[in-house]
PDB file of C-alpha atoms in Angstrom:
ATOM      1  CA  MET A 264     -16.597  76.426  -3.136  1.00 96.00           C
ATOM      2  CA  ARG A 265     -14.671  79.300  -1.677  1.00 97.00           C
ATOM      3  CA  VAL A 266     -12.084  79.699   1.365  1.00 98.00           C
ATOM      4  CA  ASP A 267     -13.910  79.773   4.535  1.00 98.00           C
ATOM      5  CA  HIS A 268     -11.159  79.531   7.093  1.00 98.00           C
ATOM      6  CA  VAL A 269      -7.696  78.336   7.775  1.00 98.00           C
ATOM      7  CA  VAL A 270      -6.879  76.450  11.089  1.00 98.00           C
ATOM      8  CA  MET A 271      -3.352  76.597  13.032  1.00 98.00           C
ATOM      9  CA  ALA A 272      -2.773  74.086  15.523  1.00 98.00           C
ATOM     10  CA  VAL A 273      -1.353  75.738  18.810  1.00 98.00           C
ATOM     11  CA  ARG A 274      -0.740  74.769  22.413  1.00 97.00           C
ATOM     12  CA  ASP A 275      -1.585  78.381  24.121  1.00 97.00           C
ATOM     13  CA  LEU A 276      -4.161  80.322  22.473  1.00 97.00           C
ATOM     14  CA  GLU A 277      -3.171  83.594  24.332  1.00 97.00           C
ATOM     15  CA  ARG A 278       0.714  83.373  23.452  1.00 97.00           C
ATOM     16  CA  SER A 279      -0.062  82.462  19.638  1.00 98.00           C
ATOM     17  CA  ALA A 280      -2.553  85.548  19.643  1.00 98.00           C
ATOM     18  CA  ALA A 281       0.245  87.681  20.889  1.00 98.00           C
ATOM     19  CA  SER A 282       2.126  86.504  18.298  1.00 97.00           C
ATOM     20  CA  TRP A 283      -0.161  87.444  15.887  1.00 98.00           C
ATOM     21  CA  ALA A 284      -0.861  90.779  17.228  1.00 98.00           C
ATOM     22  CA  ARG A 285       2.846  91.725  16.723  1.00 97.00           C
ATOM     23  CA  LEU A 286       2.074  91.188  12.740  1.00 97.00           C
ATOM     24  CA  GLY A 287      -0.983  93.404  13.115  1.00 98.00           C
ATOM     25  CA  ILE A 288      -3.715  90.744  13.168  1.00 98.00           C
ATOM     26  CA  ALA A 289      -6.182  91.180  15.875  1.00 98.00           C
ATOM     27  CA  THR A 290      -8.127  87.921  17.249  1.00 98.00           C
ATOM     28  CA  VAL A 291     -11.050  87.453  19.248  1.00 97.00           C
ATOM     29  CA  PRO A 292     -12.137  84.588  21.588  1.00 96.00           C
ATOM     30  CA  GLY A 293     -14.205  82.034  19.545  1.00 93.00           C
ATOM     31  CA  GLY A 294     -15.221  79.671  22.284  1.00 91.00           C
ATOM     32  CA  VAL A 295     -15.047  75.748  23.264  1.00 92.00           C
ATOM     33  CA  HIS A 296     -15.936  72.856  21.066  1.00 92.00           C
ATOM     34  CA  PRO A 297     -17.208  70.459  23.864  1.00 90.00           C
ATOM     35  CA  ARG A 298     -17.452  67.404  21.304  1.00 90.00           C
ATOM     36  CA  TRP A 299     -13.495  67.659  20.676  1.00 94.00           C
ATOM     37  CA  GLY A 300     -12.153  69.128  23.981  1.00 95.00           C
ATOM     38  CA  THR A 301     -10.833  72.335  22.068  1.00 96.00           C
ATOM     39  CA  ALA A 302     -11.185  76.013  22.099  1.00 96.00           C
ATOM     40  CA  ASN A 303     -10.167  78.731  19.665  1.00 97.00           C
ATOM     41  CA  ARG A 304      -9.577  82.409  19.045  1.00 97.00           C
ATOM     42  CA  ILE A 305     -10.757  83.901  15.646  1.00 97.00           C
ATOM     43  CA  ALA A 306      -9.299  86.493  13.200  1.00 98.00           C
ATOM     44  CA  PRO A 307     -11.958  87.745  11.489  1.00 98.00           C
ATOM     45  CA  LEU A 308     -11.696  88.814   7.794  1.00 98.00           C
ATOM     46  CA  GLY A 309     -15.387  89.308   6.378  1.00 95.00           C
ATOM     47  CA  ASP A 310     -16.425  86.369   4.611  1.00 93.00           C
ATOM     48  CA  ALA A 311     -13.515  84.496   5.857  1.00 97.00           C
ATOM     49  CA  TYR A 312     -11.305  84.117   8.990  1.00 98.00           C
ATOM     50  CA  LEU A 313      -8.124  82.537  10.396  1.00 98.00           C
ATOM     51  CA  GLU A 314      -8.551  80.370  13.343  1.00 98.00           C
ATOM     52  CA  LEU A 315      -6.102  79.352  16.311  1.00 98.00           C
ATOM     53  CA  LEU A 316      -7.269  76.081  17.512  1.00 98.00           C
ATOM     54  CA  ALA A 317      -5.825  74.467  20.949  1.00 98.00           C
ATOM     55  CA  VAL A 318      -6.833  71.670  23.367  1.00 97.00           C
ATOM     56  CA  ASP A 319      -8.806  72.753  25.961  1.00 95.00           C
ATOM     57  CA  ASP A 320      -9.782  69.404  27.826  1.00 95.00           C
ATOM     58  CA  ASP A 321      -6.968  67.026  27.610  1.00 94.00           C
ATOM     59  CA  ASP A 322      -9.506  63.949  28.618  1.00 95.00           C
ATOM     60  CA  VAL A 323     -11.797  64.744  26.031  1.00 96.00           C
ATOM     61  CA  ALA A 324      -9.350  65.702  23.363  1.00 95.00           C
ATOM     62  CA  SER A 325      -7.258  62.547  23.827  1.00 93.00           C
ATOM     63  CA  GLY A 326     -10.459  60.372  22.636  1.00 95.00           C
ATOM     64  CA  THR A 327     -11.180  62.324  19.450  1.00 94.00           C
ATOM     65  CA  ALA A 328      -9.421  61.978  16.378  1.00 93.00           C
ATOM     66  CA  LEU A 329      -9.218  66.083  15.946  1.00 94.00           C
ATOM     67  CA  GLY A 330      -8.046  66.549  19.541  1.00 95.00           C
ATOM     68  CA  ARG A 331      -5.057  64.259  19.100  1.00 95.00           C
ATOM     69  CA  ALA A 332      -4.292  65.638  15.773  1.00 95.00           C
ATOM     70  CA  ILE A 333      -4.169  69.172  17.139  1.00 96.00           C
ATOM     71  CA  LEU A 334      -1.936  67.950  19.835  1.00 95.00           C
ATOM     72  CA  GLU A 335       0.500  66.163  17.506  1.00 94.00           C
ATOM     73  CA  ARG A 336       0.452  68.984  14.780  1.00 95.00           C
ATOM     74  CA  SER A 337       1.461  71.715  17.504  1.00 96.00           C
ATOM     75  CA  ASP A 338       4.125  69.768  19.120  1.00 94.00           C
ATOM     76  CA  GLY A 339       7.303  71.825  19.280  1.00 93.00           C
ATOM     77  CA  GLY A 340       5.461  75.009  17.805  1.00 96.00           C
ATOM     78  CA  ASP A 341       2.394  76.456  16.223  1.00 97.00           C
ATOM     79  CA  ARG A 342       1.610  74.838  12.829  1.00 97.00           C
ATOM     80  CA  TRP A 343      -0.840  75.140   9.902  1.00 97.00           C
ATOM     81  CA  PHE A 344      -3.363  72.427  10.394  1.00 97.00           C
ATOM     82  CA  ALA A 345      -5.989  72.557   7.638  1.00 97.00           C
ATOM     83  CA  LEU A 346      -7.882  74.578   5.014  1.00 98.00           C
ATOM     84  CA  CYS A 347     -11.669  74.673   5.171  1.00 98.00           C
ATOM     85  CA  LEU A 348     -13.974  75.550   2.305  1.00 98.00           C
ATOM     86  CA  ALA A 349     -17.525  76.897   2.533  1.00 97.00           C
ATOM     87  CA  ASP A 350     -19.382  74.473   0.290  1.00 97.00           C
ATOM     88  CA  ASP A 351     -23.116  75.337  -0.922  1.00 95.00           C
ATOM     89  CA  ASP A 352     -23.852  71.699  -1.920  1.00 97.00           C
ATOM     90  CA  ILE A 353     -22.315  70.006   1.186  1.00 98.00           C
ATOM     91  CA  ASP A 354     -24.455  66.888   0.655  1.00 97.00           C
ATOM     92  CA  GLY A 355     -23.584  66.625  -2.833  1.00 97.00           C
ATOM     93  CA  THR A 356     -19.729  66.709  -2.086  1.00 97.00           C
ATOM     94  CA  ALA A 357     -20.059  64.056   0.782  1.00 97.00           C
ATOM     95  CA  ALA A 358     -21.863  61.870  -1.724  1.00 97.00           C
ATOM     96  CA  ARG A 359     -19.010  62.369  -4.466  1.00 97.00           C
ATOM     97  CA  LEU A 360     -16.441  61.676  -1.823  1.00 96.00           C
ATOM     98  CA  GLY A 361     -18.203  58.696  -0.060  1.00 96.00           C
ATOM     99  CA  LEU A 362     -17.793  61.101   3.252  1.00 95.00           C
ATOM    100  CA  THR A 363     -20.269  61.583   5.990  1.00 95.00           C
ATOM    101  CA  VAL A 364     -21.734  64.983   6.909  1.00 96.00           C
ATOM    102  CA  GLU A 365     -21.195  65.630  10.473  1.00 93.00           C
ATOM    103  CA  PRO A 366     -23.097  68.185  12.637  1.00 93.00           C
ATOM    104  CA  GLY A 367     -21.083  70.462  14.805  1.00 91.00           C
ATOM    105  CA  ALA A 368     -21.240  73.419  17.289  1.00 88.00           C
ATOM    106  CA  ARG A 369     -19.159  75.840  19.358  1.00 86.00           C
ATOM    107  CA  SER A 370     -20.294  77.516  22.654  1.00 83.00           C
ATOM    108  CA  LYS A 371     -19.205  81.299  22.445  1.00 84.00           C
ATOM    109  CA  PRO A 372     -18.161  83.180  25.341  1.00 84.00           C
ATOM    110  CA  ASP A 373     -21.529  85.016  25.529  1.00 85.00           C
ATOM    111  CA  GLY A 374     -23.269  81.619  26.062  1.00 81.00           C
ATOM    112  CA  SER A 375     -24.692  81.585  22.360  1.00 83.00           C
ATOM    113  CA  GLN A 376     -24.007  78.576  20.149  1.00 86.00           C
ATOM    114  CA  VAL A 377     -22.687  78.558  16.371  1.00 89.00           C
ATOM    115  CA  ARG A 378     -23.701  75.436  14.524  1.00 92.00           C
ATOM    116  CA  TRP A 379     -22.625  74.035  11.072  1.00 94.00           C
ATOM    117  CA  ARG A 380     -22.281  70.841   9.179  1.00 96.00           C
ATOM    118  CA  SER A 381     -18.927  69.595   7.930  1.00 96.00           C
ATOM    119  CA  VAL A 382     -17.514  66.837   5.935  1.00 97.00           C
ATOM    120  CA  GLY A 383     -14.212  65.471   6.145  1.00 96.00           C
ATOM    121  CA  ILE A 384     -12.507  67.186   9.091  1.00 93.00           C
ATOM    122  CA  GLU A 385     -11.889  63.845  11.071  1.00 90.00           C
ATOM    123  CA  ASP A 386     -11.712  61.310   8.190  1.00 90.00           C
ATOM    124  CA  PRO A 387      -8.571  59.274   8.138  1.00 89.00           C
ATOM    125  CA  ARG A 388      -8.708  59.470   4.149  1.00 87.00           C
ATOM    126  CA  ARG A 389      -8.301  62.973   4.203  1.00 92.00           C
ATOM    127  CA  ALA A 390      -4.424  63.887   3.779  1.00 92.00           C
ATOM    128  CA  GLY A 391      -3.115  66.843   5.138  1.00 92.00           C
ATOM    129  CA  ASP A 392      -3.003  68.975   2.028  1.00 96.00           C
ATOM    130  CA  LEU A 393      -6.599  68.335   1.464  1.00 97.00           C
ATOM    131  CA  PRO A 394      -9.427  70.684   2.840  1.00 98.00           C
ATOM    132  CA  PHE A 395     -12.665  69.772   4.750  1.00 98.00           C
ATOM    133  CA  PHE A 396     -15.676  71.371   3.794  1.00 98.00           C
ATOM    134  CA  ILE A 397     -18.419  73.399   5.986  1.00 98.00           C
ATOM    135  CA  SER A 398     -22.009  74.596   5.619  1.00 97.00           C
ATOM    136  CA  TRP A 399     -22.955  77.023   8.340  1.00 95.00           C
ATOM    137  CA  ALA A 400     -26.581  76.534   9.948  1.00 91.00           C
ATOM    138  CA  THR A 401     -26.281  79.910  11.218  1.00 82.00           C
ATOM    139  CA  PRO A 402     -24.584  81.961   8.567  1.00 81.00           C
ATOM    140  CA  GLU A 403     -25.715  85.390  10.316  1.00 82.00           C
ATOM    141  CA  THR A 404     -23.155  84.533  13.073  1.00 83.00           C
ATOM    142  CA  HIS A 405     -20.368  83.560  10.762  1.00 91.00           C
ATOM    143  CA  PRO A 406     -17.041  84.111  12.795  1.00 94.00           C
ATOM    144  CA  GLY A 407     -15.309  86.330   9.961  1.00 95.00           C
ATOM    145  CA  ARG A 408     -18.058  88.881  10.347  1.00 93.00           C
ATOM    146  CA  THR A 409     -17.162  89.464  13.878  1.00 92.00           C
ATOM    147  CA  ALA A 410     -16.566  93.165  14.450  1.00 92.00           C
ATOM    148  CA  VAL A 411     -12.705  93.892  15.205  1.00 96.00           C
ATOM    149  CA  ALA A 412      -9.952  96.339  14.261  1.00 97.00           C
ATOM    150  CA  HIS A 413      -6.987  94.921  13.043  1.00 98.00           C
ATOM    151  CA  PRO A 414      -3.785  97.137  13.687  1.00 98.00           C
ATOM    152  CA  ALA A 415      -2.578  96.336  10.278  1.00 97.00           C
ATOM    153  CA  GLY A 416      -5.765  97.575   8.533  1.00 97.00           C
ATOM    154  CA  HIS A 417      -8.496  95.688   6.236  1.00 97.00           C
ATOM    155  CA  LEU A 418      -7.244  92.270   5.885  1.00 98.00           C
ATOM    156  CA  GLU A 419      -7.994  89.655   3.114  1.00 98.00           C
ATOM    157  CA  ILE A 420      -6.691  86.272   2.310  1.00 98.00           C
ATOM    158  CA  ALA A 421      -4.540  86.731  -0.790  1.00 98.00           C
ATOM    159  CA  SER A 422      -2.962  83.098  -1.001  1.00 98.00           C
ATOM    160  CA  ILE A 423      -2.592  79.835   0.734  1.00 98.00           C
ATOM    161  CA  ASP A 424       0.544  77.679   0.298  1.00 98.00           C
ATOM    162  CA  VAL A 425       0.121  74.149   0.191  1.00 98.00           C
ATOM    163  CA  ALA A 426       2.460  71.214  -0.468  1.00 97.00           C
ATOM    164  CA  GLY A 427       1.089  67.839  -1.857  1.00 96.00           C
ATOM    165  CA  ASP A 428      -0.571  66.423  -4.593  1.00 96.00           C
ATOM    166  CA  ALA A 429      -2.217  69.155  -6.809  1.00 97.00           C
ATOM    167  CA  GLU A 430      -4.023  66.606  -8.897  1.00 97.00           C
ATOM    168  CA  ALA A 431      -5.438  64.951  -5.896  1.00 96.00           C
ATOM    169  CA  PHE A 432      -6.437  68.310  -4.500  1.00 97.00           C
ATOM    170  CA  ALA A 433      -8.257  69.282  -7.723  1.00 97.00           C
ATOM    171  CA  ALA A 434     -10.209  65.934  -7.755  1.00 97.00           C
ATOM    172  CA  TRP A 435     -11.244  66.221  -4.052  1.00 97.00           C
ATOM    173  CA  THR A 436     -12.384  69.727  -4.548  1.00 97.00           C
ATOM    174  CA  GLY A 437     -14.201  69.293  -7.756  1.00 96.00           C
ATOM    175  CA  GLY A 438     -11.759  71.554  -9.735  1.00 96.00           C
ATOM    176  CA  ALA A 439     -12.735  74.519  -7.538  1.00 96.00           C
ATOM    177  CA  SER A 440     -10.884  77.819  -8.245  1.00 97.00           C
ATOM    178  CA  LEU A 441      -9.119  78.630  -5.152  1.00 98.00           C
ATOM    179  CA  PRO A 442      -6.142  80.924  -3.884  1.00 98.00           C
ATOM    180  CA  VAL A 443      -3.853  78.197  -3.797  1.00 98.00           C
ATOM    181  CA  ARG A 444      -0.053  78.358  -4.567  1.00 97.00           C
ATOM    182  CA  TRP A 445       1.712  74.931  -4.661  1.00 97.00           C
ATOM    183  CA  VAL A 446       4.934  74.847  -2.844  1.00 96.00           C
ATOM    184  CA  GLU A 447       7.573  72.220  -2.040  1.00 94.00           C
ATOM    185  CA  GLY A 448       7.609  70.473   1.556  1.00 91.00           C
ATOM    186  CA  SER A 449       5.871  67.899   3.208  1.00 91.00           C
ATOM    187  CA  PRO A 450       2.100  67.588   2.489  1.00 94.00           C
ATOM    188  CA  GLY A 451       0.088  70.151   4.278  1.00 96.00           C
ATOM    189  CA  ILE A 452      -0.725  73.813   4.636  1.00 97.00           C
ATOM    190  CA  ARG A 453       2.604  75.696   4.766  1.00 96.00           C
ATOM    191  CA  GLY A 454       1.642  79.415   4.922  1.00 97.00           C
ATOM    192  CA  VAL A 455      -1.123  82.156   4.426  1.00 98.00           C
ATOM    193  CA  VAL A 456      -0.557  85.488   2.725  1.00 98.00           C
ATOM    194  CA  LEU A 457      -2.839  88.304   3.784  1.00 98.00           C
ATOM    195  CA  ASP A 458      -3.345  91.325   1.751  1.00 98.00           C
ATOM    196  CA  ALA A 459      -2.879  94.314   3.928  1.00 97.00           C
ATOM    197  CA  PRO A 460      -2.971  98.290   3.177  1.00 97.00           C
ATOM    198  CA  ARG A 461       0.721  98.833   3.913  1.00 94.00           C
ATOM    199  CA  ARG A 462       2.383  95.414   2.952  1.00 95.00           C
ATOM    200  CA  ALA A 463       1.396  91.595   2.491  1.00 97.00           C
ATOM    201  CA  ILE A 464       1.507  89.728   5.777  1.00 98.00           C
ATOM    202  CA  GLU A 465       2.766  86.063   5.488  1.00 97.00           C
ATOM    203  CA  ILE A 466       2.078  83.763   8.285  1.00 97.00           C
ATOM    204  CA  GLN A 467       4.421  80.646   8.345  1.00 94.00           C
ATOM    205  CA  GLY A 468       4.028  77.982  10.921  1.00 91.00           C
ATOM    206  CA  ALA A 469       6.825  75.926  12.653  1.00 88.00           C
ATOM    207  CA  PRO A 470       8.956  73.833  10.271  1.00 82.00           C
TER     208      PRO A 470
END
């Protein structure tokens, strides 16, 4: 397993993208998720990426666990929502945790579609400090590989600050080696640190 992406819940994609741009992080339009009534913007980082995720269709989102969670999490400010791990044995992980593998898709602005299989993203048993898992059906279109020039230069995820239960996290991920730093606070993703040529960039969410 390895870090695939980290999701921040926001209310306004353009405003949040402008905030990241001031840090030297470029984003590109991702597309829409018809199933959840959400839309996103992507900060590509090669084999990984950061995601800004917002509700795009209130009617659809209000009827889904994910849509409601994004609205709740972004109430009062942008906040980190979840860590996602790329999993080469997603069926085995689902069986180990007693979860269901779910298909997913996103329509890109050019009309093409990105498809994947995921585990745990909407499951109520997944606490906020625990990741969900993904396996890309179209790895050649992985969002992290989208061509973009970040003003801050080449960026990579250095560490992810997580508050919560480290033992439960290790059991959930099968003891995977991940760039996680355990910090104090209510359970969840508390921050992401990027390596950059001139200085590290730390992205915190609202308290």
